[in-house]
Each structure stands twice: as C-alpha cells, then as structure tokens.
mmCIF file of C-alpha atoms in Angstrom:
data_model
loop_
_atom_site.group_PDB
_atom_site.id
_atom_site.type_symbol
_atom_site.label_atom_id
_atom_site.label_comp_id
_atom_site.label_asym_id
_atom_site.label_seq_id
_atom_site.Cartn_x
_atom_site.Cartn_y
_atom_site.Cartn_z
ATOM 1 C CA MET A 1 21.332 7.036 -4.256
ATOM 2 C CA GLN A 2 21.372 5.483 -7.755
ATOM 3 C CA ARG A 3 24.030 3.231 -6.673
ATOM 4 C CA LEU A 4 21.770 1.923 -3.707
ATOM 5 C CA ILE A 5 18.911 1.347 -5.820
ATOM 6 C CA LEU A 6 20.991 -0.467 -8.544
ATOM 7 C CA ALA A 7 22.335 -2.894 -5.797
ATOM 8 C CA LEU A 8 18.840 -3.465 -4.384
ATOM 9 C CA ALA A 9 17.351 -4.085 -7.830
ATOM 10 C CA LEU A 10 20.188 -6.532 -8.585
ATOM 11 C CA GLN A 11 19.645 -8.224 -5.322
ATOM 12 C CA ALA A 12 15.812 -8.292 -6.033
ATOM 13 C CA CYS A 13 16.105 -9.730 -9.298
ATOM 14 C CA ALA A 14 18.388 -12.490 -8.259
ATOM 15 C CA ALA A 15 16.043 -13.399 -5.432
ATOM 16 C CA TYR A 16 12.785 -13.435 -7.302
ATOM 17 C CA VAL A 17 13.456 -13.985 -10.908
ATOM 18 C CA ALA A 18 16.008 -16.823 -10.973
ATOM 19 C CA PRO A 19 14.392 -19.281 -8.388
ATOM 20 C CA GLN A 20 10.972 -18.664 -9.725
ATOM 21 C CA SER A 21 11.743 -18.221 -13.412
ATOM 22 C CA ARG A 22 9.368 -15.428 -13.878
ATOM 23 C CA ALA A 23 11.089 -13.908 -17.073
ATOM 24 C CA PRO A 24 9.393 -15.579 -20.212
ATOM 25 C CA ARG A 25 11.876 -17.697 -22.435
ATOM 26 C CA GLY A 26 13.155 -15.500 -25.364
ATOM 27 C CA THR A 27 12.886 -12.397 -23.436
ATOM 28 C CA ILE A 28 15.162 -9.588 -24.905
ATOM 29 C CA LEU A 29 16.520 -6.997 -22.555
ATOM 30 C CA ARG A 30 17.258 -3.582 -23.835
ATOM 31 C CA ASP A 31 20.777 -2.247 -24.164
ATOM 32 C CA SER A 32 20.809 -0.433 -21.013
ATOM 33 C CA PRO A 33 21.613 -2.421 -17.746
ATOM 34 C CA PHE A 34 19.260 -0.081 -16.111
ATOM 35 C CA ASP A 35 16.309 -0.633 -18.563
ATOM 36 C CA GLY A 36 16.959 -4.421 -18.320
ATOM 37 C CA ILE A 37 16.590 -4.240 -14.359
ATOM 38 C CA GLY A 38 13.570 -2.322 -14.562
ATOM 39 C CA ASP A 39 11.872 -4.809 -17.067
ATOM 40 C CA LEU A 40 12.748 -7.468 -14.422
ATOM 41 C CA LEU A 41 11.324 -5.687 -11.673
ATOM 42 C CA GLU A 42 8.083 -4.953 -13.654
ATOM 43 C CA GLN A 43 7.773 -8.927 -14.362
ATOM 44 C CA VAL A 44 8.029 -9.823 -10.707
ATOM 45 C CA ALA A 45 5.948 -6.970 -9.542
ATOM 46 C CA ALA A 46 3.186 -7.658 -11.704
ATOM 47 C CA PRO A 47 -0.122 -9.426 -10.256
ATOM 48 C CA PRO A 48 -1.163 -12.916 -11.298
ATOM 49 C CA GLU A 49 -2.211 -13.296 -14.905
ATOM 50 C CA ASP A 50 -5.738 -13.756 -15.643
ATOM 51 C CA SER A 51 -5.496 -17.047 -17.046
ATOM 52 C CA SER A 52 -4.180 -18.221 -13.676
ATOM 53 C CA LEU A 53 -7.338 -17.164 -11.783
ATOM 54 C CA PRO A 54 -10.463 -19.221 -10.961
ATOM 55 C CA SER A 55 -13.211 -19.231 -13.533
ATOM 56 C CA GLY A 56 -16.936 -18.147 -12.925
ATOM 57 C CA SER A 57 -18.817 -15.435 -10.968
ATOM 58 C CA PHE A 58 -18.273 -14.913 -7.347
ATOM 59 C CA GLY A 59 -19.849 -12.697 -4.763
ATOM 60 C CA ALA A 60 -17.785 -10.089 -2.803
ATOM 61 C CA VAL A 61 -18.886 -7.887 0.037
ATOM 62 C CA VAL A 62 -16.652 -4.697 0.645
ATOM 63 C CA THR A 63 -16.998 -2.636 3.597
ATOM 64 C CA GLY A 64 -16.247 1.031 3.431
ATOM 65 C CA GLY A 65 -17.021 0.738 -0.505
ATOM 66 C CA ALA A 66 -18.712 4.070 -1.353
ATOM 67 C CA ALA A 67 -15.305 5.968 -2.001
ATOM 68 C CA GLY A 68 -11.476 5.226 -2.021
ATOM 69 C CA VAL A 69 -9.959 2.040 -2.401
ATOM 70 C CA GLY A 70 -13.209 0.193 -1.394
ATOM 71 C CA TYR A 71 -15.122 1.616 -4.275
ATOM 72 C CA ALA A 72 -12.186 0.825 -6.713
ATOM 73 C CA TYR A 73 -12.188 -2.895 -5.445
ATOM 74 C CA ALA A 74 -15.831 -3.057 -6.430
ATOM 75 C CA ASP A 75 -15.129 -1.569 -9.651
ATOM 76 C CA GLU A 76 -12.538 -4.123 -10.482
ATOM 77 C CA PHE A 77 -14.710 -7.019 -9.059
ATOM 78 C CA LEU A 78 -17.565 -5.870 -11.437
ATOM 79 C CA ARG A 79 -15.188 -5.414 -14.415
ATOM 80 C CA ARG A 80 -14.186 -9.040 -13.786
ATOM 81 C CA GLY A 81 -17.673 -10.068 -14.156
ATOM 82 C CA HIS A 82 -18.261 -10.617 -10.125
ATOM 83 C CA LYS A 83 -21.136 -9.525 -7.859
ATOM 84 C CA VAL A 84 -20.499 -7.195 -5.236
ATOM 85 C CA VAL A 85 -22.233 -5.609 -2.111
ATOM 86 C CA ILE A 86 -20.749 -2.366 -0.861
ATOM 87 C CA CYS A 87 -21.749 -0.822 2.234
ATOM 88 C CA ASP A 88 -20.670 2.351 3.982
ATOM 89 C CA ILE A 89 -21.957 4.345 6.999
ATOM 90 C CA ARG A 90 -23.125 6.920 4.570
ATOM 91 C CA ASP A 91 -25.738 5.861 1.915
ATOM 92 C CA PRO A 92 -23.664 4.399 -0.969
ATOM 93 C CA ALA A 93 -26.677 4.901 -3.574
ATOM 94 C CA ASP A 94 -24.526 7.637 -5.461
ATOM 95 C CA ALA A 95 -21.493 4.916 -5.696
ATOM 96 C CA VAL A 96 -23.971 2.144 -6.907
ATOM 97 C CA ARG A 97 -25.628 4.303 -9.422
ATOM 98 C CA ALA A 98 -22.033 5.377 -10.985
ATOM 99 C CA LEU A 99 -21.036 1.953 -11.300
ATOM 100 C CA LYS A 100 -24.270 0.922 -12.692
ATOM 101 C CA ASP A 101 -23.639 3.988 -15.279
ATOM 102 C CA LYS A 102 -20.326 2.487 -16.058
ATOM 103 C CA TYR A 103 -21.345 -1.433 -16.528
ATOM 104 C CA GLY A 104 -25.178 -1.219 -17.250
ATOM 105 C CA ALA A 105 -28.301 -0.913 -15.247
ATOM 106 C CA ASP A 106 -28.277 -4.625 -14.902
ATOM 107 C CA ALA A 107 -24.740 -4.607 -13.449
ATOM 108 C CA PRO A 108 -24.806 -6.803 -10.002
ATOM 109 C CA ILE A 109 -23.807 -4.205 -7.668
ATOM 110 C CA PHE A 110 -25.644 -3.258 -4.309
ATOM 111 C CA GLY A 111 -25.397 -1.036 -1.689
ATOM 112 C CA GLU A 112 -26.120 -0.805 2.101
ATOM 113 C CA VAL A 113 -26.013 1.376 4.810
ATOM 114 C CA CYS A 114 -23.854 -0.395 7.526
ATOM 115 C CA ASP A 115 -22.158 1.028 10.816
ATOM 116 C CA VAL A 116 -19.203 -1.701 11.128
ATOM 117 C CA SER A 117 -18.774 -0.825 14.727
ATOM 118 C CA ASP A 118 -22.494 -1.810 15.536
ATOM 119 C CA THR A 119 -23.284 -5.604 15.606
ATOM 120 C CA ALA A 120 -26.934 -5.271 14.620
ATOM 121 C CA SER A 121 -25.884 -3.323 11.624
ATOM 122 C CA VAL A 122 -23.384 -5.805 10.585
ATOM 123 C CA ARG A 123 -25.737 -8.815 10.926
ATOM 124 C CA LYS A 124 -28.258 -7.023 8.891
ATOM 125 C CA LEU A 125 -25.530 -6.539 5.982
ATOM 126 C CA ALA A 126 -24.428 -10.348 6.184
ATOM 127 C CA ALA A 127 -28.353 -11.325 5.904
ATOM 128 C CA SER A 128 -28.813 -8.652 2.966
ATOM 129 C CA SER A 129 -25.641 -9.740 1.132
ATOM 130 C CA LYS A 130 -26.563 -13.367 1.186
ATOM 131 C CA GLU A 131 -29.910 -12.509 -0.077
ATOM 132 C CA LYS A 132 -28.631 -10.184 -2.982
ATOM 133 C CA LEU A 133 -25.617 -12.482 -3.982
ATOM 134 C CA GLY A 134 -26.821 -15.882 -3.361
ATOM 135 C CA THR A 135 -22.960 -16.921 -2.105
ATOM 136 C CA VAL A 136 -20.473 -14.802 -0.651
ATOM 137 C CA HIS A 137 -17.231 -15.855 -1.627
ATOM 138 C CA TYR A 138 -15.165 -12.813 -0.433
ATOM 139 C CA TRP A 139 -15.643 -10.543 2.607
ATOM 140 C CA ILE A 140 -13.253 -7.390 2.553
ATOM 141 C CA ASN A 141 -12.813 -5.642 5.831
ATOM 142 C CA ASN A 142 -11.774 -2.376 4.360
ATOM 143 C CA ALA A 143 -13.850 0.128 6.383
ATOM 144 C CA ALA A 144 -11.280 2.265 8.473
ATOM 145 C CA LEU A 145 -11.079 5.488 10.282
ATOM 146 C CA ASN A 146 -7.837 7.197 11.395
ATOM 147 C CA GLY A 147 -9.110 10.273 13.498
ATOM 148 C CA GLY A 148 -6.761 12.759 11.589
ATOM 149 C CA ARG A 149 -3.101 13.111 11.963
ATOM 150 C CA LYS A 150 -2.853 14.968 15.530
ATOM 151 C CA PRO A 151 -0.456 14.400 18.564
ATOM 152 C CA PHE A 152 -2.114 12.033 20.842
ATOM 153 C CA LEU A 153 -2.829 14.410 23.590
ATOM 154 C CA GLU A 154 -4.733 16.500 21.228
ATOM 155 C CA VAL A 155 -7.205 13.648 19.906
ATOM 156 C CA SER A 156 -10.478 13.688 21.840
ATOM 157 C CA ASP A 157 -11.478 10.823 23.977
ATOM 158 C CA GLU A 158 -14.331 10.571 21.477
ATOM 159 C CA ALA A 159 -12.198 10.279 18.412
ATOM 160 C CA ILE A 160 -9.962 7.510 20.240
ATOM 161 C CA GLU A 161 -13.365 5.414 20.966
ATOM 162 C CA ALA A 162 -14.565 5.749 17.218
ATOM 163 C CA VAL A 163 -11.185 4.765 15.846
ATOM 164 C CA VAL A 164 -10.881 1.728 17.992
ATOM 165 C CA LYS A 165 -14.517 0.934 17.576
ATOM 166 C CA VAL A 166 -14.212 0.964 13.690
ATOM 167 C CA ASN A 167 -10.812 -0.405 13.110
ATOM 168 C CA MET A 168 -10.791 -3.029 15.902
ATOM 169 C CA PHE A 169 -14.160 -3.935 17.010
ATOM 170 C CA GLY A 170 -15.569 -3.538 13.505
ATOM 171 C CA VAL A 171 -13.083 -5.856 11.981
ATOM 172 C CA LEU A 172 -13.718 -8.326 14.838
ATOM 173 C CA ILE A 173 -17.384 -8.535 14.504
ATOM 174 C CA CYS A 174 -17.393 -8.302 10.877
ATOM 175 C CA THR A 175 -15.031 -11.258 10.634
ATOM 176 C CA LYS A 176 -17.148 -13.103 13.114
ATOM 177 C CA VAL A 177 -20.178 -12.904 11.219
ATOM 178 C CA ALA A 178 -18.855 -13.314 7.811
ATOM 179 C CA MET A 179 -17.244 -16.552 9.224
ATOM 180 C CA GLU A 180 -20.886 -17.643 10.231
ATOM 181 C CA LEU A 181 -22.004 -16.959 7.031
ATOM 182 C CA MET A 182 -19.545 -18.845 4.981
ATOM 183 C CA LEU A 183 -19.493 -21.906 7.025
ATOM 184 C CA ASP A 184 -23.014 -22.376 6.435
ATOM 185 C CA GLN A 185 -22.460 -22.399 2.780
ATOM 186 C CA SER A 186 -22.384 -25.935 1.701
ATOM 187 C CA GLY A 187 -19.319 -26.895 -0.733
ATOM 188 C CA VAL A 188 -17.948 -23.309 -0.667
ATOM 189 C CA THR A 189 -14.658 -22.012 0.649
ATOM 190 C CA GLY A 190 -15.119 -18.253 1.760
ATOM 191 C CA HIS A 191 -12.196 -15.928 2.290
ATOM 192 C CA VAL A 192 -12.051 -12.987 4.592
ATOM 193 C CA PHE A 193 -9.766 -10.185 4.117
ATOM 194 C CA ASN A 194 -8.658 -7.943 7.024
ATOM 195 C CA THR A 195 -7.115 -4.669 5.852
ATOM 196 C CA VAL A 196 -3.950 -3.363 7.782
ATOM 197 C CA GLY A 197 -2.284 -0.079 7.497
ATOM 198 C CA SER A 198 0.425 2.075 8.872
ATOM 199 C CA GLY A 199 2.061 0.498 11.995
ATOM 200 C CA VAL A 200 1.250 -3.031 10.983
ATOM 201 C CA ARG A 201 4.883 -4.066 10.806
ATOM 202 C CA GLY A 202 5.697 -2.735 14.376
ATOM 203 C CA GLY A 203 7.115 0.708 13.499
ATOM 204 C CA GLY A 204 5.670 3.735 15.377
ATOM 205 C CA THR A 205 2.949 5.873 13.923
ATOM 206 C CA PRO A 206 3.500 9.470 15.401
ATOM 207 C CA GLY A 207 0.257 11.533 14.585
ATOM 208 C CA TYR A 208 -1.714 8.322 14.280
ATOM 209 C CA VAL A 209 -1.095 6.564 17.558
ATOM 210 C CA THR A 210 -4.845 5.144 18.051
ATOM 211 C CA TYR A 211 -5.081 3.991 14.436
ATOM 212 C CA GLY A 212 -1.701 2.528 14.342
ATOM 213 C CA ALA A 213 -2.240 0.473 17.387
ATOM 214 C CA ALA A 214 -5.681 -0.971 16.236
ATOM 215 C CA LYS A 215 -4.134 -1.850 13.189
ATOM 216 C CA ARG A 216 -1.327 -3.493 14.833
ATOM 217 C CA GLY A 217 -3.675 -6.117 16.450
ATOM 218 C CA LEU A 218 -5.259 -7.182 13.191
ATOM 219 C CA PRO A 219 -2.489 -9.585 11.794
ATOM 220 C CA GLN A 220 -2.562 -11.230 15.331
ATOM 221 C CA MET A 221 -6.104 -11.895 15.034
ATOM 222 C CA THR A 222 -5.885 -13.179 11.832
ATOM 223 C CA ASP A 223 -2.858 -15.648 12.868
ATOM 224 C CA SER A 224 -5.171 -16.770 15.718
ATOM 225 C CA LEU A 225 -8.138 -17.354 13.456
ATOM 226 C CA VAL A 226 -5.959 -19.345 11.178
ATOM 227 C CA ALA A 227 -4.782 -21.449 13.910
ATOM 228 C CA GLU A 228 -8.140 -22.125 15.130
ATOM 229 C CA LEU A 229 -9.462 -22.946 11.807
ATOM 230 C CA GLU A 230 -6.581 -25.636 11.455
ATOM 231 C CA GLY A 231 -7.785 -27.240 14.515
ATOM 232 C CA LYS A 232 -4.830 -25.984 16.770
ATOM 233 C CA THR A 233 -6.739 -25.113 19.721
ATOM 234 C CA GLN A 234 -6.048 -27.471 22.425
ATOM 235 C CA GLY A 235 -8.701 -29.034 24.653
ATOM 236 C CA TYR A 236 -11.572 -27.690 22.065
ATOM 237 C CA ASN A 237 -13.516 -29.520 19.457
ATOM 238 C CA TRP A 238 -12.556 -26.776 16.843
ATOM 239 C CA PRO A 239 -13.185 -26.288 14.151
ATOM 240 C CA PRO A 240 -16.770 -27.218 14.258
ATOM 241 C CA SER A 241 -18.159 -29.859 11.496
ATOM 242 C CA SER A 242 -19.684 -27.388 8.964
ATOM 243 C CA PRO A 243 -21.007 -27.528 5.553
ATOM 244 C CA GLY A 244 -18.811 -24.706 4.225
ATOM 245 C CA GLN A 245 -14.987 -23.560 4.853
ATOM 246 C CA VAL A 246 -13.717 -20.210 5.441
ATOM 247 C CA LYS A 247 -9.870 -18.846 5.305
ATOM 248 C CA VAL A 248 -8.801 -15.519 6.755
ATOM 249 C CA HIS A 249 -6.142 -13.380 5.450
ATOM 250 C CA THR A 250 -4.299 -10.016 5.700
ATOM 251 C CA LEU A 251 -4.821 -7.391 3.111
ATOM 252 C CA SER A 252 -2.423 -4.363 2.844
ATOM 253 C CA PRO A 253 -3.104 -1.700 0.002
ATOM 254 C CA GLY A 254 -0.018 0.235 1.104
ATOM 255 C CA MET A 255 -0.319 3.903 0.731
ATOM 256 C CA VAL A 256 -3.265 5.248 -1.406
ATOM 257 C CA PHE A 257 -4.253 8.499 -2.167
ATOM 258 C CA THR A 258 -7.535 8.860 -0.323
ATOM 259 C CA ASP A 259 -8.833 10.887 2.410
ATOM 260 C CA LEU A 260 -7.156 8.543 5.000
ATOM 261 C CA LEU A 261 -3.727 9.401 3.697
ATOM 262 C CA LEU A 262 -4.025 13.001 2.557
ATOM 263 C CA LYS A 263 -5.803 14.482 5.152
ATOM 264 C CA ASP A 264 -3.696 16.905 7.584
ATOM 265 C CA SER A 265 -0.303 15.702 5.627
ATOM 266 C CA THR A 266 2.378 18.119 4.901
ATOM 267 C CA PRO A 267 4.374 18.960 1.498
ATOM 268 C CA GLU A 268 7.458 17.117 2.910
ATOM 269 C CA LEU A 269 5.170 13.946 3.725
ATOM 270 C CA ARG A 270 3.473 14.259 0.131
ATOM 271 C CA LYS A 271 6.978 14.432 -1.328
ATOM 272 C CA PHE A 272 8.248 11.562 0.208
ATOM 273 C CA PRO A 273 7.333 8.941 0.659
ATOM 274 C CA PHE A 274 3.680 9.528 -0.829
ATOM 275 C CA GLY A 275 5.071 11.124 -4.048
ATOM 276 C CA VAL A 276 7.311 8.019 -4.408
ATOM 277 C CA LEU A 277 5.468 4.878 -3.123
ATOM 278 C CA ALA A 278 1.676 5.989 -2.847
ATOM 279 C CA ALA A 279 -0.865 4.857 -5.631
ATOM 280 C CA THR A 280 -4.363 5.884 -6.799
ATOM 281 C CA PRO A 281 -7.323 3.537 -5.677
ATOM 282 C CA GLU A 282 -7.498 2.184 -9.252
ATOM 283 C CA GLU A 283 -3.815 1.179 -9.307
ATOM 284 C CA VAL A 284 -3.955 -0.738 -6.047
ATOM 285 C CA ALA A 285 -7.368 -2.370 -6.936
ATOM 286 C CA GLN A 286 -6.343 -3.644 -10.286
ATOM 287 C CA ASP A 287 -3.140 -5.207 -8.371
ATOM 288 C CA LEU A 288 -5.089 -6.628 -5.432
ATOM 289 C CA VAL A 289 -8.286 -8.018 -6.667
ATOM 290 C CA PRO A 290 -6.459 -10.587 -8.961
ATOM 291 C CA LYS A 291 -4.346 -11.551 -5.935
ATOM 292 C CA MET A 292 -7.366 -12.091 -3.553
ATOM 293 C CA LEU A 293 -8.969 -14.143 -6.485
ATOM 294 C CA ALA A 294 -5.851 -16.171 -6.696
ATOM 295 C CA THR A 295 -5.540 -16.847 -3.126
ATOM 296 C CA THR A 296 -5.883 -20.251 -1.921
ATOM 297 C CA GLU A 297 -3.778 -21.040 1.452
ATOM 298 C CA ALA A 298 -5.213 -19.686 4.605
ATOM 299 C CA GLY A 299 -3.522 -16.881 6.393
ATOM 300 C CA THR A 300 -2.141 -15.398 3.481
ATOM 301 C CA PHE A 301 -0.739 -11.865 3.421
ATOM 302 C CA VAL A 302 -1.766 -10.102 0.148
ATOM 303 C CA GLU A 303 -0.061 -6.660 -0.482
ATOM 304 C CA TYR A 304 0.242 -4.018 -3.026
ATOM 305 C CA LEU A 305 3.778 -2.782 -1.800
ATOM 306 C CA THR A 306 5.590 -5.871 -2.368
ATOM 307 C CA LYS A 307 9.431 -5.751 -2.305
ATOM 308 C CA PRO A 308 9.823 -6.027 -5.894
ATOM 309 C CA ARG A 309 7.085 -3.341 -6.163
ATOM 310 C CA THR A 310 8.650 -1.114 -3.691
ATOM 311 C CA LEU A 311 12.106 -1.458 -5.686
ATOM 312 C CA LEU A 312 10.317 -0.828 -8.793
ATOM 313 C CA LYS A 313 8.812 2.460 -7.548
ATOM 314 C CA PHE A 314 12.251 3.623 -6.175
ATOM 315 C CA PHE A 315 13.967 2.779 -9.427
ATOM 316 C CA ASN A 316 11.442 4.591 -11.569
ATOM 317 C CA ARG A 317 12.042 7.573 -9.529
ATOM 318 C CA PHE A 318 15.807 7.811 -8.716
ATOM 319 C CA VAL A 319 17.277 5.740 -11.515
ATOM 320 C CA ARG A 320 14.852 6.525 -14.436
ATOM 321 C CA GLN A 321 14.141 9.841 -13.084
ATOM 322 C CA GLN A 322 10.266 9.457 -13.498
ATOM 323 C CA LYS A 323 8.410 12.126 -11.783
ATOM 324 C CA SER A 324 4.914 11.455 -9.970
ATOM 325 C CA ASP A 325 2.000 12.638 -11.983
ATOM 326 C CA ILE A 326 -0.043 13.066 -8.447
ATOM 327 C CA ILE A 327 2.457 15.094 -6.534
ATOM 328 C CA ASP A 328 4.471 18.033 -8.045
ATOM 329 C CA ASP A 329 8.132 19.134 -6.954
ATOM 330 C CA ASP A 330 6.856 21.094 -4.081
ATOM 331 C CA GLY A 331 4.619 18.496 -2.606
ATOM 332 C CA ASN A 332 1.333 19.781 -4.092
ATOM 333 C CA VAL A 333 -1.270 17.404 -5.200
ATOM 334 C CA ILE A 334 -1.447 18.010 -9.026
ATOM 335 C CA GLN A 335 -5.166 18.646 -10.035
ATOM 336 C CA LYS A 336 -6.026 17.540 -13.594
ATOM 337 C CA SER A 337 -8.512 19.115 -15.577
ATOM 338 C CA GLY A 338 -11.811 17.484 -15.700
ATOM 339 C CA GLU A 339 -11.415 15.850 -12.433
ATOM 340 C CA LYS A 340 -12.844 16.946 -8.902
ATOM 341 C CA TYR A 341 -10.817 17.114 -5.928
ATOM 342 C CA ASN A 342 -11.748 17.969 -2.229
ATOM 343 C CA GLU A 343 -9.870 20.358 -0.036
ATOM 344 C CA ASP A 344 -7.280 17.895 1.048
ATOM 345 C CA GLY A 345 -6.457 17.100 -2.676
ATOM 346 C CA VAL A 346 -8.552 13.748 -2.903
ATOM 347 C CA ARG A 347 -9.740 12.919 -6.187
ATOM 348 C CA ALA A 348 -13.249 11.812 -6.523
ATOM 349 C CA LEU A 349 -13.710 8.615 -8.304
ATOM 350 C CA TYR A 350 -17.221 9.429 -9.425
#
C-alpha cells in the first residue's frame, strides 16, 4: 500500500506542482522523501489564498443552513465579513442565535423557514433574502435528504417522493428563482452552486438508490444551464437581455461527518472510507468558501476532495500512519469531552 501511495503521490506532484509552479521559491523540503512529498501535496491541496479573493462584503443564501456543512458555510462567510441568509425546513433561530453569539449581536446573519420542495416557500425566501441582504451574490443549494441507508425495496413510496422533491425539484426551483433574482440585479454577477453527492460520477449507490439517482442529474442540469446562459440554445433568443448576470456551478463537499453520512452507517464504512476521506463540516467550509469566492468562470466544478487532497489523505493515513481523530480503530465515532453528539455519532456544531 505504501508503494502505491508513494507512486500516486509522485505522479500527482509531477502533474500539479511542476506545471503550475505552486511551490514557492526557496522552499526547503525535509530530509525524508516522504516528508517532501507530503509537503508538496499539502501545497497543491490548499484553497486559494485570501489575497487572491475579491474584496468587499457579499450576500450569500445557504439552503439547509441550520446544521451540518450548511451551517459551517454560513459561519465561514460571516468570519470573512460577508452577509448570510440561512434557511431550513425547521426554524433556524437557534443557528442564527449561535452565530450572533460568536460574531456579535449585529452580525449580518438572518434565518428563514423554507421548504425547498415548495415553490411558494422558495419564492418567499428569495424575496426575504433580497430585502435583508440588498444584493445576493451567492446562492448555495445545500439542502438535501437521503432517506436513510436501506435496500430500495424497503424504502417507502413517501420517502422516494420526498428525496426526489428535495434533491431534484428543490434544486431546480431554487436555481430558477435565484437566477431570476440575480438577473434583475444591475451590474452584478451572481453565482449559483448546486451541491452534488454520492453517485455524481456515475458509480452505483447501493443503499441510496433514490438519493444517488437524484444527485446524478444535477451536473447535467448545471451543464445545460451553462450552455443556455452562453447563448447556445438554437432557435431561441437566449440568454435574455437583463441588468445582471448569473453563472451556475457544481459544488462537491465530498464526505462530511453529518447525519447524511453517518445515519445507518456500519463500522466497516466508518473505518473506510469515512475514517480516511471524510472531513468535519468546518474543514470542508474553510476549503470550499474561498474556492466559491474565487470562482469566476461559468460551470466550475468546485470540490473538496480534489485529486491532490485525496492523495494527501491516503498519504497521511498509510504513509505517515496518522490515525483519524474522528473514527477509532473499531469504526466507532470518537466522542470528545465537552462536545454533544446524537445517536448516530454526529457532533452538534452549536
């Protein structure tokens, strides 16, 4: 295994570091070749530096923002001086309160109850977000439902309907409403990020058939919108003349230690791949928020588990022999003193 990881790491370093000259001049590698490779992987896996990001205060809408990675996105946007509206199917008042406790009573964080599978609810969210933020620069379709890890024939009809309505219809209607809002913002380029999940690259998702099928359709949806917005729809006068612009992208947080990942999981799954590749919501947000802010081209695939980061995680585990501080050797979630966890081992963020 070490030889395989070393070979892959060397290949990644050659492919990513040399052409892009990512290693700063004067970088001194450690004596061990393993340490040197690890250093290079860390450099190429790092998110954009703050100095390269656009300046100013921007408005962001995050669906499914009362918990998990959605809450972590909001936290990271606020930390960077931006304004945020979070929505959730349940009242996000506690999440808003926690963020205000962290950043001050005047922190520009707002909450809305919203069912993303209901058109009227989404349009209400858009109107409220415009009122509270003034300008919406980023709309992150993060809300999702997986229906639990079960064989397809054991999934209820109601659960199938709910998963498709949230993960597919919800993203469609949220994107449409966000686009309408952004195209009406004079002189502003807005960005919509559609979150993908397991199955997005075409592999099977046993135990998550409905979830995987719905998520698989989102890249196609995004690619179609990119083509439409670039005027590639034959026979139609599209895109329409509008005061503002909008660009649509794909967002991939990878494996995140949330209910969506850990519910109905087994010790084997938690040991691998979760214990090697999964990350906390905070880690994912600290990586993806600057990547979203740095995005300028239409149709960008913004992901946490890039090839360099995936190689780095394998390298740390199998070459450096670093163990997970989230999952123990038996596949159990390590519960740390002072933290709160639910029955599936998910840590509360506030």
